Amino acid sequence: MRDQNWPSAYDAYATVLKRFPANSRAKRALQDLKPKALPAILTSAQEFQGAGEWVQAERHLHIAADLAPEITEVQLALAACQLELGRAPAALRTADRILQRHPQNRQALIYKGRAEREMGLNSAAERSFLAALHAGQPDANTLNNLGITARARGDTTAAIEYYQQALALDPDNVELHQNLAQAKSYTADDPPLAEMRTLATRLVTTRKPAAPLHFALFKALDDAGQPDEAFRFLQSANRMAKEQAPYDFQADAIAYAVSKSILKTPMLAQPTDAITPRPIFVTGLPRSGTTLVERILTMDPEVQAGGEMTVTQLAVGTMLKTVMGRDDKRLGTADLNELRAEISAGLTEYTDGRPVIIDKTPLNFRWIGYI
């Protein structure tokens, strides 16, 4: 293309092939596009990743992966981007494509395990992480993932063991210290408590991010019956976390003002059939008991625990961008029907075949009007 709009060129040829899979001209055009477009598409993907624009990054990486499926690094970057976006089923498919070519690729096994864990498939995730662990020398990242997975399935003893093994390999990893602190109880003479204090003192001079370590020390000192010192570490942890990732209230306020504006008049979608699986949304503030509610509901064998899914948030975000990109910024019945179809398709990717699935993402209360 003269204007070198490579994504648009790719979309045009891909659309033709979707309708006419045997079209040799479109196939040849895509092959010719690869040497011209691939470097520019990968550069754009890196730029979008650096700017935190993950949706655009995923689009470009998806095109690059389709043009050059033999380049494992591109496929890995796509899986990482999909995990960043909360699109676990898509990340799982990408990881599986890599593993078909390279069954022992450790990073692909880790991404597969992370995707499976986010989909609530903890046993499968553990198998993937163990395969990654056995694909080379033991490493702290894989052991940490095994610890997180063990804790998710309720095996605290195994989680602690994995975290301790990981810390033996990477003793200065502040996230590992926080994960271990969340899993175990401490006493005043516990050796890990002294180790964390020493590390906290050392990190002051290096100016490395230390908020997770200070949160860990708060938990450990509180367990050990030293509330005054624990509270000082909690205060410093909160201060560090705020400096590292400041919260922009105005950004959220604008999004909710948009919702308030376009939902002035009540309206309903016009469903033609029932959503399958049928969703139950459990919402509320974080730490308000959503997990307990999910466990009670899943005592029924026909109800699947979906965990905290991103399906609704992504679907509503896409719809809002579409509505606000139009001259007439009004929500219509067609928009709600499209939203309904998008949520239904997203839930289908998570279902194990049971007729009901629970999404217990607490902050879905923000989208109750749309739901």
mmCIF file of C-alpha atoms in Angstrom:
data_model
loop_
_atom_site.group_PDB
_atom_site.id
_atom_site.type_symbol
_atom_site.label_atom_id
_atom_site.label_comp_id
_atom_site.label_asym_id
_atom_site.label_seq_id
_atom_site.Cartn_x
_atom_site.Cartn_y
_atom_site.Cartn_z
ATOM 1 C CA MET A 1 0.000 0.000 0.000
ATOM 2 C CA ARG A 2 1.275 3.461 -0.863
ATOM 3 C CA ASP A 3 0.370 4.967 2.544
ATOM 4 C CA GLN A 4 1.923 1.937 4.307
ATOM 5 C CA ASN A 5 -1.136 1.367 6.466
ATOM 6 C CA TRP A 6 -0.116 -2.230 7.043
ATOM 7 C CA PRO A 7 -2.835 -3.199 9.567
ATOM 8 C CA SER A 8 -5.542 -2.036 7.146
ATOM 9 C CA ALA A 9 -3.901 -3.944 4.305
ATOM 10 C CA TYR A 10 -3.738 -7.074 6.436
ATOM 11 C CA ASP A 11 -7.399 -6.678 7.469
ATOM 12 C CA ALA A 12 -8.470 -6.356 3.839
ATOM 13 C CA TYR A 13 -6.692 -9.529 2.723
ATOM 14 C CA ALA A 14 -7.743 -11.443 5.848
ATOM 15 C CA THR A 15 -11.384 -10.483 5.231
ATOM 16 C CA VAL A 16 -11.185 -11.829 1.687
ATOM 17 C CA LEU A 17 -9.658 -15.099 2.873
ATOM 18 C CA LYS A 18 -12.284 -15.476 5.573
ATOM 19 C CA ARG A 19 -14.992 -15.410 2.903
ATOM 20 C CA PHE A 20 -12.983 -17.184 0.210
ATOM 21 C CA PRO A 21 -10.344 -19.399 1.896
ATOM 22 C CA ALA A 22 -9.031 -20.695 -1.438
ATOM 23 C CA ASN A 23 -8.422 -17.246 -2.957
ATOM 24 C CA SER A 24 -4.847 -17.600 -4.230
ATOM 25 C CA ARG A 25 -4.463 -13.906 -4.993
ATOM 26 C CA ALA A 26 -5.207 -12.882 -1.397
ATOM 27 C CA LYS A 27 -2.884 -15.626 -0.086
ATOM 28 C CA ARG A 28 -0.082 -14.409 -2.311
ATOM 29 C CA ALA A 29 -0.729 -10.797 -1.288
ATOM 30 C CA LEU A 30 -0.385 -11.709 2.398
ATOM 31 C CA GLN A 31 2.890 -13.508 1.673
ATOM 32 C CA ASP A 32 4.177 -10.459 -0.201
ATOM 33 C CA LEU A 33 3.060 -8.227 2.672
ATOM 34 C CA LYS A 34 5.235 -10.007 5.249
ATOM 35 C CA PRO A 35 8.722 -8.660 4.375
ATOM 36 C CA LYS A 36 7.394 -5.131 3.893
ATOM 37 C CA ALA A 37 5.009 -4.890 6.835
ATOM 38 C CA LEU A 38 6.435 -7.083 9.610
ATOM 39 C CA PRO A 39 9.246 -4.782 10.840
ATOM 40 C CA ALA A 40 6.957 -1.744 10.959
ATOM 41 C CA ILE A 41 4.141 -3.671 12.692
ATOM 42 C CA LEU A 42 6.518 -5.008 15.358
ATOM 43 C CA THR A 43 7.932 -1.523 15.952
ATOM 44 C CA SER A 44 4.408 -0.139 16.401
ATOM 45 C CA ALA A 45 3.558 -2.974 18.784
ATOM 46 C CA GLN A 46 6.578 -2.147 20.943
ATOM 47 C CA GLU A 47 5.633 1.528 20.980
ATOM 48 C CA PHE A 48 2.062 0.720 22.037
ATOM 49 C CA GLN A 49 3.356 -1.619 24.769
ATOM 50 C CA GLY A 50 5.682 1.095 26.064
ATOM 51 C CA ALA A 51 2.779 3.530 26.212
ATOM 52 C CA GLY A 52 0.540 1.013 27.983
ATOM 53 C CA GLU A 53 -1.883 0.916 25.039
ATOM 54 C CA TRP A 54 -2.393 -2.827 25.287
ATOM 55 C CA VAL A 55 -5.393 -3.140 22.949
ATOM 56 C CA GLN A 56 -3.472 -1.604 20.051
ATOM 57 C CA ALA A 57 -0.376 -3.591 21.006
ATOM 58 C CA GLU A 58 -2.380 -6.821 20.903
ATOM 59 C CA ARG A 59 -3.837 -5.981 17.487
ATOM 60 C CA HIS A 60 -0.391 -5.401 15.989
ATOM 61 C CA LEU A 61 1.132 -8.466 17.657
ATOM 62 C CA HIS A 62 -1.776 -10.588 16.426
ATOM 63 C CA ILE A 63 -1.099 -9.472 12.855
ATOM 64 C CA ALA A 64 2.641 -10.084 13.262
ATOM 65 C CA ALA A 65 2.028 -13.547 14.721
ATOM 66 C CA ASP A 66 -0.254 -14.440 11.819
ATOM 67 C CA LEU A 67 2.243 -13.179 9.243
ATOM 68 C CA ALA A 68 5.192 -14.926 10.923
ATOM 69 C CA PRO A 69 3.945 -17.863 13.029
ATOM 70 C CA GLU A 70 7.455 -19.336 13.000
ATOM 71 C CA ILE A 71 8.869 -16.467 15.123
ATOM 72 C CA THR A 72 8.371 -17.741 18.679
ATOM 73 C CA GLU A 73 9.267 -14.405 20.296
ATOM 74 C CA VAL A 74 6.332 -12.706 18.557
ATOM 75 C CA GLN A 75 3.919 -15.397 19.747
ATOM 76 C CA LEU A 76 5.269 -15.068 23.305
ATOM 77 C CA ALA A 77 4.858 -11.295 23.209
ATOM 78 C CA LEU A 78 1.259 -11.762 22.032
ATOM 79 C CA ALA A 79 0.486 -14.167 24.895
ATOM 80 C CA ALA A 80 1.994 -11.747 27.418
ATOM 81 C CA CYS A 81 -0.087 -8.899 25.991
ATOM 82 C CA GLN A 82 -3.279 -10.969 26.133
ATOM 83 C CA LEU A 83 -2.594 -11.811 29.790
ATOM 84 C CA GLU A 84 -2.031 -8.115 30.497
ATOM 85 C CA LEU A 85 -5.462 -7.411 28.994
ATOM 86 C CA GLY A 86 -7.092 -10.151 31.067
ATOM 87 C CA ARG A 87 -7.879 -12.241 27.981
ATOM 88 C CA ALA A 88 -6.881 -15.559 29.481
ATOM 89 C CA PRO A 89 -8.625 -17.846 26.930
ATOM 90 C CA ALA A 90 -6.886 -16.040 24.053
ATOM 91 C CA ALA A 91 -3.534 -16.266 25.869
ATOM 92 C CA LEU A 92 -4.096 -19.990 26.406
ATOM 93 C CA ARG A 93 -4.703 -20.529 22.678
ATOM 94 C CA THR A 94 -1.561 -18.571 21.812
ATOM 95 C CA ALA A 95 0.552 -20.537 24.308
ATOM 96 C CA ASP A 96 -0.797 -23.817 22.938
ATOM 97 C CA ARG A 97 0.182 -22.795 19.389
ATOM 98 C CA ILE A 98 3.745 -22.201 20.576
ATOM 99 C CA LEU A 99 3.839 -25.518 22.424
ATOM 100 C CA GLN A 100 2.698 -27.395 19.334
ATOM 101 C CA ARG A 101 5.979 -26.335 17.720
ATOM 102 C CA HIS A 102 8.133 -26.235 20.861
ATOM 103 C CA PRO A 103 6.685 -28.512 23.599
ATOM 104 C CA GLN A 104 9.437 -27.637 26.105
ATOM 105 C CA ASN A 105 9.321 -23.854 25.749
ATOM 106 C CA ARG A 106 9.431 -22.763 29.378
ATOM 107 C CA GLN A 107 7.970 -19.287 28.896
ATOM 108 C CA ALA A 108 5.049 -20.664 26.859
ATOM 109 C CA LEU A 109 4.368 -23.211 29.613
ATOM 110 C CA ILE A 110 4.388 -20.412 32.199
ATOM 111 C CA TYR A 111 1.987 -18.298 30.128
ATOM 112 C CA LYS A 112 -0.233 -21.347 29.655
ATOM 113 C CA GLY A 113 -0.266 -21.960 33.404
ATOM 114 C CA ARG A 114 -1.083 -18.328 34.153
ATOM 115 C CA ALA A 115 -3.961 -18.371 31.657
ATOM 116 C CA GLU A 116 -5.320 -21.618 33.092
ATOM 117 C CA ARG A 117 -5.116 -20.251 36.626
ATOM 118 C CA GLU A 118 -6.998 -17.090 35.630
ATOM 119 C CA MET A 119 -9.672 -19.328 34.111
ATOM 120 C CA GLY A 120 -10.022 -21.207 37.406
ATOM 121 C CA LEU A 121 -8.302 -24.332 36.027
ATOM 122 C CA ASN A 122 -5.914 -24.694 38.964
ATOM 123 C CA SER A 123 -5.057 -28.367 38.468
ATOM 124 C CA ALA A 124 -4.211 -27.778 34.805
ATOM 125 C CA ALA A 125 -2.222 -24.675 35.755
ATOM 126 C CA GLU A 126 -0.178 -26.656 38.262
ATOM 127 C CA ARG A 127 0.650 -29.253 35.591
ATOM 128 C CA SER A 128 1.811 -26.513 33.224
ATOM 129 C CA PHE A 129 3.994 -24.850 35.871
ATOM 130 C CA LEU A 130 5.515 -28.207 36.884
ATOM 131 C CA ALA A 131 6.291 -28.884 33.219
ATOM 132 C CA ALA A 132 7.979 -25.464 33.040
ATOM 133 C CA LEU A 133 9.944 -26.258 36.190
ATOM 134 C CA HIS A 134 11.188 -29.516 34.674
ATOM 135 C CA ALA A 135 12.040 -27.881 31.336
ATOM 136 C CA GLY A 136 15.289 -26.501 32.749
ATOM 137 C CA GLN A 137 16.991 -25.432 35.961
ATOM 138 C CA PRO A 138 14.615 -24.438 38.814
ATOM 139 C CA ASP A 139 13.820 -20.737 38.714
ATOM 140 C CA ALA A 140 12.123 -18.378 41.161
ATOM 141 C CA ASN A 141 9.423 -17.233 38.711
ATOM 142 C CA THR A 142 8.073 -20.728 38.092
ATOM 143 C CA LEU A 143 8.234 -21.643 41.792
ATOM 144 C CA ASN A 144 6.375 -18.433 42.616
ATOM 145 C CA ASN A 145 3.640 -19.329 40.125
ATOM 146 C CA LEU A 146 3.379 -22.788 41.674
ATOM 147 C CA GLY A 147 2.993 -21.152 45.085
ATOM 148 C CA ILE A 148 0.245 -18.829 43.869
ATOM 149 C CA THR A 149 -1.579 -21.767 42.269
ATOM 150 C CA ALA A 150 -1.262 -23.957 45.373
ATOM 151 C CA ARG A 151 -2.685 -21.158 47.511
ATOM 152 C CA ALA A 152 -5.544 -20.655 45.034
ATOM 153 C CA ARG A 153 -6.574 -24.288 45.458
ATOM 154 C CA GLY A 154 -6.322 -24.016 49.252
ATOM 155 C CA ASP A 155 -3.026 -25.871 49.841
ATOM 156 C CA THR A 156 -1.253 -23.336 52.045
ATOM 157 C CA THR A 157 1.460 -25.777 53.128
ATOM 158 C CA ALA A 158 2.528 -26.419 49.527
ATOM 159 C CA ALA A 159 2.339 -22.691 48.744
ATOM 160 C CA ILE A 160 4.712 -21.843 51.605
ATOM 161 C CA GLU A 161 7.169 -24.517 50.461
ATOM 162 C CA TYR A 162 7.191 -23.192 46.897
ATOM 163 C CA TYR A 163 7.666 -19.585 48.051
ATOM 164 C CA GLN A 164 10.540 -20.584 50.329
ATOM 165 C CA GLN A 165 12.251 -22.452 47.488
ATOM 166 C CA ALA A 166 11.814 -19.408 45.254
ATOM 167 C CA LEU A 167 13.286 -17.079 47.901
ATOM 168 C CA ALA A 168 16.286 -19.357 48.264
ATOM 169 C CA LEU A 169 17.007 -18.630 44.584
ATOM 170 C CA ASP A 170 16.028 -14.940 44.644
ATOM 171 C CA PRO A 171 16.233 -13.651 48.252
ATOM 172 C CA ASP A 172 15.825 -9.963 47.316
ATOM 173 C CA ASN A 173 12.542 -10.464 45.431
ATOM 174 C CA VAL A 174 10.096 -8.240 47.320
ATOM 175 C CA GLU A 175 7.000 -9.736 45.627
ATOM 176 C CA LEU A 176 8.032 -13.196 46.834
ATOM 177 C CA HIS A 177 8.326 -11.933 50.398
ATOM 178 C CA GLN A 178 4.820 -10.484 50.160
ATOM 179 C CA ASN A 179 3.399 -13.717 48.743
ATOM 180 C CA LEU A 180 5.000 -15.752 51.526
ATOM 181 C CA ALA A 181 3.707 -13.333 54.157
ATOM 182 C CA GLN A 182 0.158 -13.755 52.878
ATOM 183 C CA ALA A 183 0.434 -17.537 53.228
ATOM 184 C CA LYS A 184 2.140 -18.047 56.606
ATOM 185 C CA SER A 185 1.993 -16.770 60.195
ATOM 186 C CA TYR A 186 5.073 -15.339 61.902
ATOM 187 C CA THR A 187 6.515 -15.291 65.408
ATOM 188 C CA ALA A 188 8.877 -12.682 66.840
ATOM 189 C CA ASP A 189 11.918 -14.971 66.470
ATOM 190 C CA ASP A 190 11.029 -16.179 62.952
ATOM 191 C CA PRO A 191 14.224 -16.024 60.773
ATOM 192 C CA PRO A 192 12.358 -14.720 57.663
ATOM 193 C CA LEU A 193 11.219 -11.715 59.723
ATOM 194 C CA ALA A 194 14.822 -10.756 60.481
ATOM 195 C CA GLU A 195 15.756 -11.300 56.836
ATOM 196 C CA MET A 196 12.982 -8.960 55.693
ATOM 197 C CA ARG A 197 14.076 -6.262 58.148
ATOM 198 C CA THR A 198 17.665 -6.488 56.829
ATOM 199 C CA LEU A 199 16.483 -6.335 53.221
ATOM 200 C CA ALA A 200 14.261 -3.314 53.946
ATOM 201 C CA THR A 201 17.242 -1.445 55.403
ATOM 202 C CA ARG A 202 19.402 -2.309 52.390
ATOM 203 C CA LEU A 203 16.739 -1.252 49.878
ATOM 204 C CA VAL A 204 16.598 2.229 51.405
ATOM 205 C CA THR A 205 20.072 2.931 49.995
ATOM 206 C CA THR A 206 19.394 1.354 46.589
ATOM 207 C CA ARG A 207 16.082 3.179 46.075
ATOM 208 C CA LYS A 208 14.532 0.053 44.543
ATOM 209 C CA PRO A 209 10.702 -0.384 44.762
ATOM 210 C CA ALA A 210 10.016 -1.820 48.200
ATOM 211 C CA ALA A 211 6.258 -1.447 48.786
ATOM 212 C CA PRO A 212 5.538 -5.224 48.613
ATOM 213 C CA LEU A 213 8.271 -5.869 51.195
ATOM 214 C CA HIS A 214 6.842 -3.259 53.566
ATOM 215 C CA PHE A 215 3.371 -4.785 53.198
ATOM 216 C CA ALA A 216 4.943 -8.153 54.027
ATOM 217 C CA LEU A 217 6.627 -6.698 57.105
ATOM 218 C CA PHE A 218 3.320 -5.195 58.232
ATOM 219 C CA LYS A 219 1.667 -8.619 58.041
ATOM 220 C CA ALA A 220 4.604 -10.418 59.716
ATOM 221 C CA LEU A 221 4.989 -7.935 62.570
ATOM 222 C CA ASP A 222 1.247 -7.900 63.178
ATOM 223 C CA ASP A 223 1.359 -11.719 63.415
ATOM 224 C CA ALA A 224 4.300 -11.435 65.833
ATOM 225 C CA GLY A 225 2.367 -9.132 68.179
ATOM 226 C CA GLN A 226 4.271 -5.925 67.377
ATOM 227 C CA PRO A 227 1.453 -3.642 66.181
ATOM 228 C CA ASP A 228 3.245 -0.291 66.521
ATOM 229 C CA GLU A 229 6.138 -1.255 64.258
ATOM 230 C CA ALA A 230 3.729 -3.097 61.949
ATOM 231 C CA PHE A 231 1.657 0.053 61.497
ATOM 232 C CA ARG A 232 4.760 2.096 60.619
ATOM 233 C CA PHE A 233 5.548 -0.345 57.817
ATOM 234 C CA LEU A 234 1.928 -0.200 56.639
ATOM 235 C CA GLN A 235 2.140 3.584 56.408
ATOM 236 C CA SER A 236 5.412 3.462 54.431
ATOM 237 C CA ALA A 237 4.036 0.712 52.163
ATOM 238 C CA ASN A 238 0.954 2.762 51.321
ATOM 239 C CA ARG A 239 3.084 5.841 50.652
ATOM 240 C CA MET A 240 5.429 3.910 48.335
ATOM 241 C CA ALA A 241 2.545 2.242 46.491
ATOM 242 C CA LYS A 242 0.884 5.611 45.920
ATOM 243 C CA GLU A 243 4.112 7.122 44.578
ATOM 244 C CA GLN A 244 4.653 4.186 42.238
ATOM 245 C CA ALA A 245 1.097 4.037 40.871
ATOM 246 C CA PRO A 246 -0.804 7.237 41.663
ATOM 247 C CA TYR A 247 -4.579 6.960 41.423
ATOM 248 C CA ASP A 248 -6.264 9.409 39.074
ATOM 249 C CA PHE A 249 -9.744 9.989 40.477
ATOM 250 C CA GLN A 250 -10.663 12.253 37.579
ATOM 251 C CA ALA A 251 -10.110 9.487 35.005
ATOM 252 C CA ASP A 252 -12.683 7.272 36.746
ATOM 253 C CA ALA A 253 -15.041 10.191 37.320
ATOM 254 C CA ILE A 254 -15.127 10.957 33.590
ATOM 255 C CA ALA A 255 -15.992 7.356 32.695
ATOM 256 C CA TYR A 256 -18.874 7.277 35.177
ATOM 257 C CA ALA A 257 -20.107 10.701 34.064
ATOM 258 C CA VAL A 258 -20.267 9.316 30.512
ATOM 259 C CA SER A 259 -22.304 6.347 31.742
ATOM 260 C CA LYS A 260 -24.645 8.636 33.663
ATOM 261 C CA SER A 261 -25.146 10.777 30.585
ATOM 262 C CA ILE A 262 -25.894 8.018 28.081
ATOM 263 C CA LEU A 263 -28.116 6.062 30.470
ATOM 264 C CA LYS A 264 -30.515 8.901 31.219
ATOM 265 C CA THR A 265 -33.412 7.020 29.649
ATOM 266 C CA PRO A 266 -34.019 3.404 30.728
ATOM 267 C CA MET A 267 -33.843 0.904 27.898
ATOM 268 C CA LEU A 268 -33.670 -2.829 27.518
ATOM 269 C CA ALA A 269 -31.846 -5.130 25.144
ATOM 270 C CA GLN A 270 -34.053 -7.209 22.868
ATOM 271 C CA PRO A 271 -32.739 -10.733 23.363
ATOM 272 C CA THR A 272 -33.610 -13.374 20.841
ATOM 273 C CA ASP A 273 -32.422 -16.298 22.965
ATOM 274 C CA ALA A 274 -31.003 -17.065 26.389
ATOM 275 C CA ILE A 275 -27.338 -16.479 27.192
ATOM 276 C CA THR A 276 -25.472 -19.770 27.598
ATOM 277 C CA PRO A 277 -23.951 -20.260 30.089
ATOM 278 C CA ARG A 278 -26.288 -18.216 32.261
ATOM 279 C CA PRO A 279 -24.213 -15.764 34.317
ATOM 280 C CA ILE A 280 -24.546 -14.858 37.979
ATOM 281 C CA PHE A 281 -22.703 -11.635 38.864
ATOM 282 C CA VAL A 282 -21.438 -11.297 42.447
ATOM 283 C CA THR A 283 -20.350 -7.699 43.027
ATOM 284 C CA GLY A 284 -19.368 -5.403 45.869
ATOM 285 C CA LEU A 285 -16.313 -3.748 47.330
ATOM 286 C CA PRO A 286 -13.089 -5.804 47.469
ATOM 287 C CA ARG A 287 -12.788 -8.038 50.561
ATOM 288 C CA SER A 288 -16.559 -7.968 51.030
ATOM 289 C CA GLY A 289 -17.129 -11.737 50.844
ATOM 290 C CA THR A 290 -17.543 -12.365 47.112
ATOM 291 C CA THR A 291 -15.426 -15.533 47.301
ATOM 292 C CA LEU A 292 -17.555 -16.944 50.117
ATOM 293 C CA VAL A 293 -20.728 -16.244 48.119
ATOM 294 C CA GLU A 294 -19.202 -17.979 45.098
ATOM 295 C CA ARG A 295 -18.308 -21.051 47.173
ATOM 296 C CA ILE A 296 -21.829 -21.290 48.545
ATOM 297 C CA LEU A 297 -23.398 -20.998 45.086
ATOM 298 C CA THR A 298 -21.047 -23.570 43.548
ATOM 299 C CA MET A 299 -22.223 -26.212 45.997
ATOM 300 C CA ASP A 300 -24.790 -26.800 43.262
ATOM 301 C CA PRO A 301 -23.042 -29.142 40.772
ATOM 302 C CA GLU A 302 -24.515 -27.264 37.819
ATOM 303 C CA VAL A 303 -22.876 -23.970 38.848
ATOM 304 C CA GLN A 304 -19.305 -23.223 37.728
ATOM 305 C CA ALA A 305 -16.959 -20.888 39.592
ATOM 306 C CA GLY A 306 -15.550 -18.459 37.038
ATOM 307 C CA GLY A 307 -13.527 -16.368 39.471
ATOM 308 C CA GLU A 308 -12.804 -12.743 38.637
ATOM 309 C CA MET A 309 -13.252 -12.482 34.891
ATOM 310 C CA THR A 310 -12.582 -9.446 32.705
ATOM 311 C CA VAL A 311 -15.328 -10.256 30.197
ATOM 312 C CA THR A 312 -17.805 -7.569 31.256
ATOM 313 C CA GLN A 313 -15.246 -4.825 31.813
ATOM 314 C CA LEU A 314 -13.674 -5.348 28.380
ATOM 315 C CA ALA A 315 -17.057 -5.540 26.642
ATOM 316 C CA VAL A 316 -18.392 -2.377 28.291
ATOM 317 C CA GLY A 317 -15.123 -0.535 27.591
ATOM 318 C CA THR A 318 -15.309 -1.421 23.909
ATOM 319 C CA MET A 319 -18.948 -0.334 23.705
ATOM 320 C CA LEU A 320 -18.282 3.003 25.423
ATOM 321 C CA LYS A 321 -15.431 3.792 23.017
ATOM 322 C CA THR A 322 -17.741 3.046 20.098
ATOM 323 C CA VAL A 323 -20.546 5.221 21.452
ATOM 324 C CA MET A 324 -18.267 8.154 22.330
ATOM 325 C CA GLY A 325 -16.612 7.963 18.895
ATOM 326 C CA ARG A 326 -19.888 8.776 17.166
ATOM 327 C CA ASP A 327 -21.285 12.237 16.483
ATOM 328 C CA ASP A 328 -24.533 11.224 18.173
ATOM 329 C CA LYS A 329 -23.249 10.021 21.531
ATOM 330 C CA ARG A 330 -26.404 8.174 22.514
ATOM 331 C CA LEU A 331 -26.736 4.590 23.610
ATOM 332 C CA GLY A 332 -29.097 2.562 21.477
ATOM 333 C CA THR A 333 -30.800 -0.801 21.706
ATOM 334 C CA ALA A 334 -28.397 -2.127 19.078
ATOM 335 C CA ASP A 335 -25.456 -1.214 21.338
ATOM 336 C CA LEU A 336 -26.946 -3.179 24.234
ATOM 337 C CA ASN A 337 -27.680 -6.158 22.010
ATOM 338 C CA GLU A 338 -24.074 -6.085 20.790
ATOM 339 C CA LEU A 339 -22.865 -5.834 24.406
ATOM 340 C CA ARG A 340 -25.015 -8.814 25.323
ATOM 341 C CA ALA A 341 -23.574 -10.860 22.469
ATOM 342 C CA GLU A 342 -20.019 -9.845 23.436
ATOM 343 C CA ILE A 343 -20.490 -10.868 27.072
ATOM 344 C CA SER A 344 -22.126 -14.134 26.024
ATOM 345 C CA ALA A 345 -19.208 -14.960 23.693
ATOM 346 C CA GLY A 346 -16.710 -14.091 26.430
ATOM 347 C CA LEU A 347 -18.406 -16.315 29.002
ATOM 348 C CA THR A 348 -18.491 -19.175 26.503
ATOM 349 C CA GLU A 349 -14.684 -19.131 26.385
ATOM 350 C CA TYR A 350 -14.556 -19.812 30.135
ATOM 351 C CA THR A 351 -17.321 -22.391 30.460
ATOM 352 C CA ASP A 352 -16.647 -26.065 31.179
ATOM 353 C CA GLY A 353 -20.103 -27.039 29.955
ATOM 354 C CA ARG A 354 -22.155 -26.368 33.071
ATOM 355 C CA PRO A 355 -25.298 -24.264 32.480
ATOM 356 C CA VAL A 356 -24.485 -21.537 35.041
ATOM 357 C CA ILE A 357 -21.250 -19.602 35.580
ATOM 358 C CA ILE A 358 -20.366 -17.101 38.310
ATOM 359 C CA ASP A 359 -18.377 -13.932 37.687
ATOM 360 C CA LYS A 360 -17.341 -12.673 41.109
ATOM 361 C CA THR A 361 -15.395 -9.609 39.978
ATOM 362 C CA PRO A 362 -16.255 -7.187 42.817
ATOM 363 C CA LEU A 363 -15.850 -3.999 40.779
ATOM 364 C CA ASN A 364 -18.421 -5.119 38.217
ATOM 365 C CA PHE A 365 -20.786 -3.030 40.344
ATOM 366 C CA ARG A 366 -19.529 -0.157 38.159
ATOM 367 C CA TRP A 367 -21.292 -1.728 35.175
ATOM 368 C CA ILE A 368 -24.525 -2.905 36.807
ATOM 369 C CA GLY A 369 -26.543 -0.473 34.696
ATOM 370 C CA TYR A 370 -25.257 -2.091 31.512
ATOM 371 C CA ILE A 371 -25.537 -5.622 32.891
#
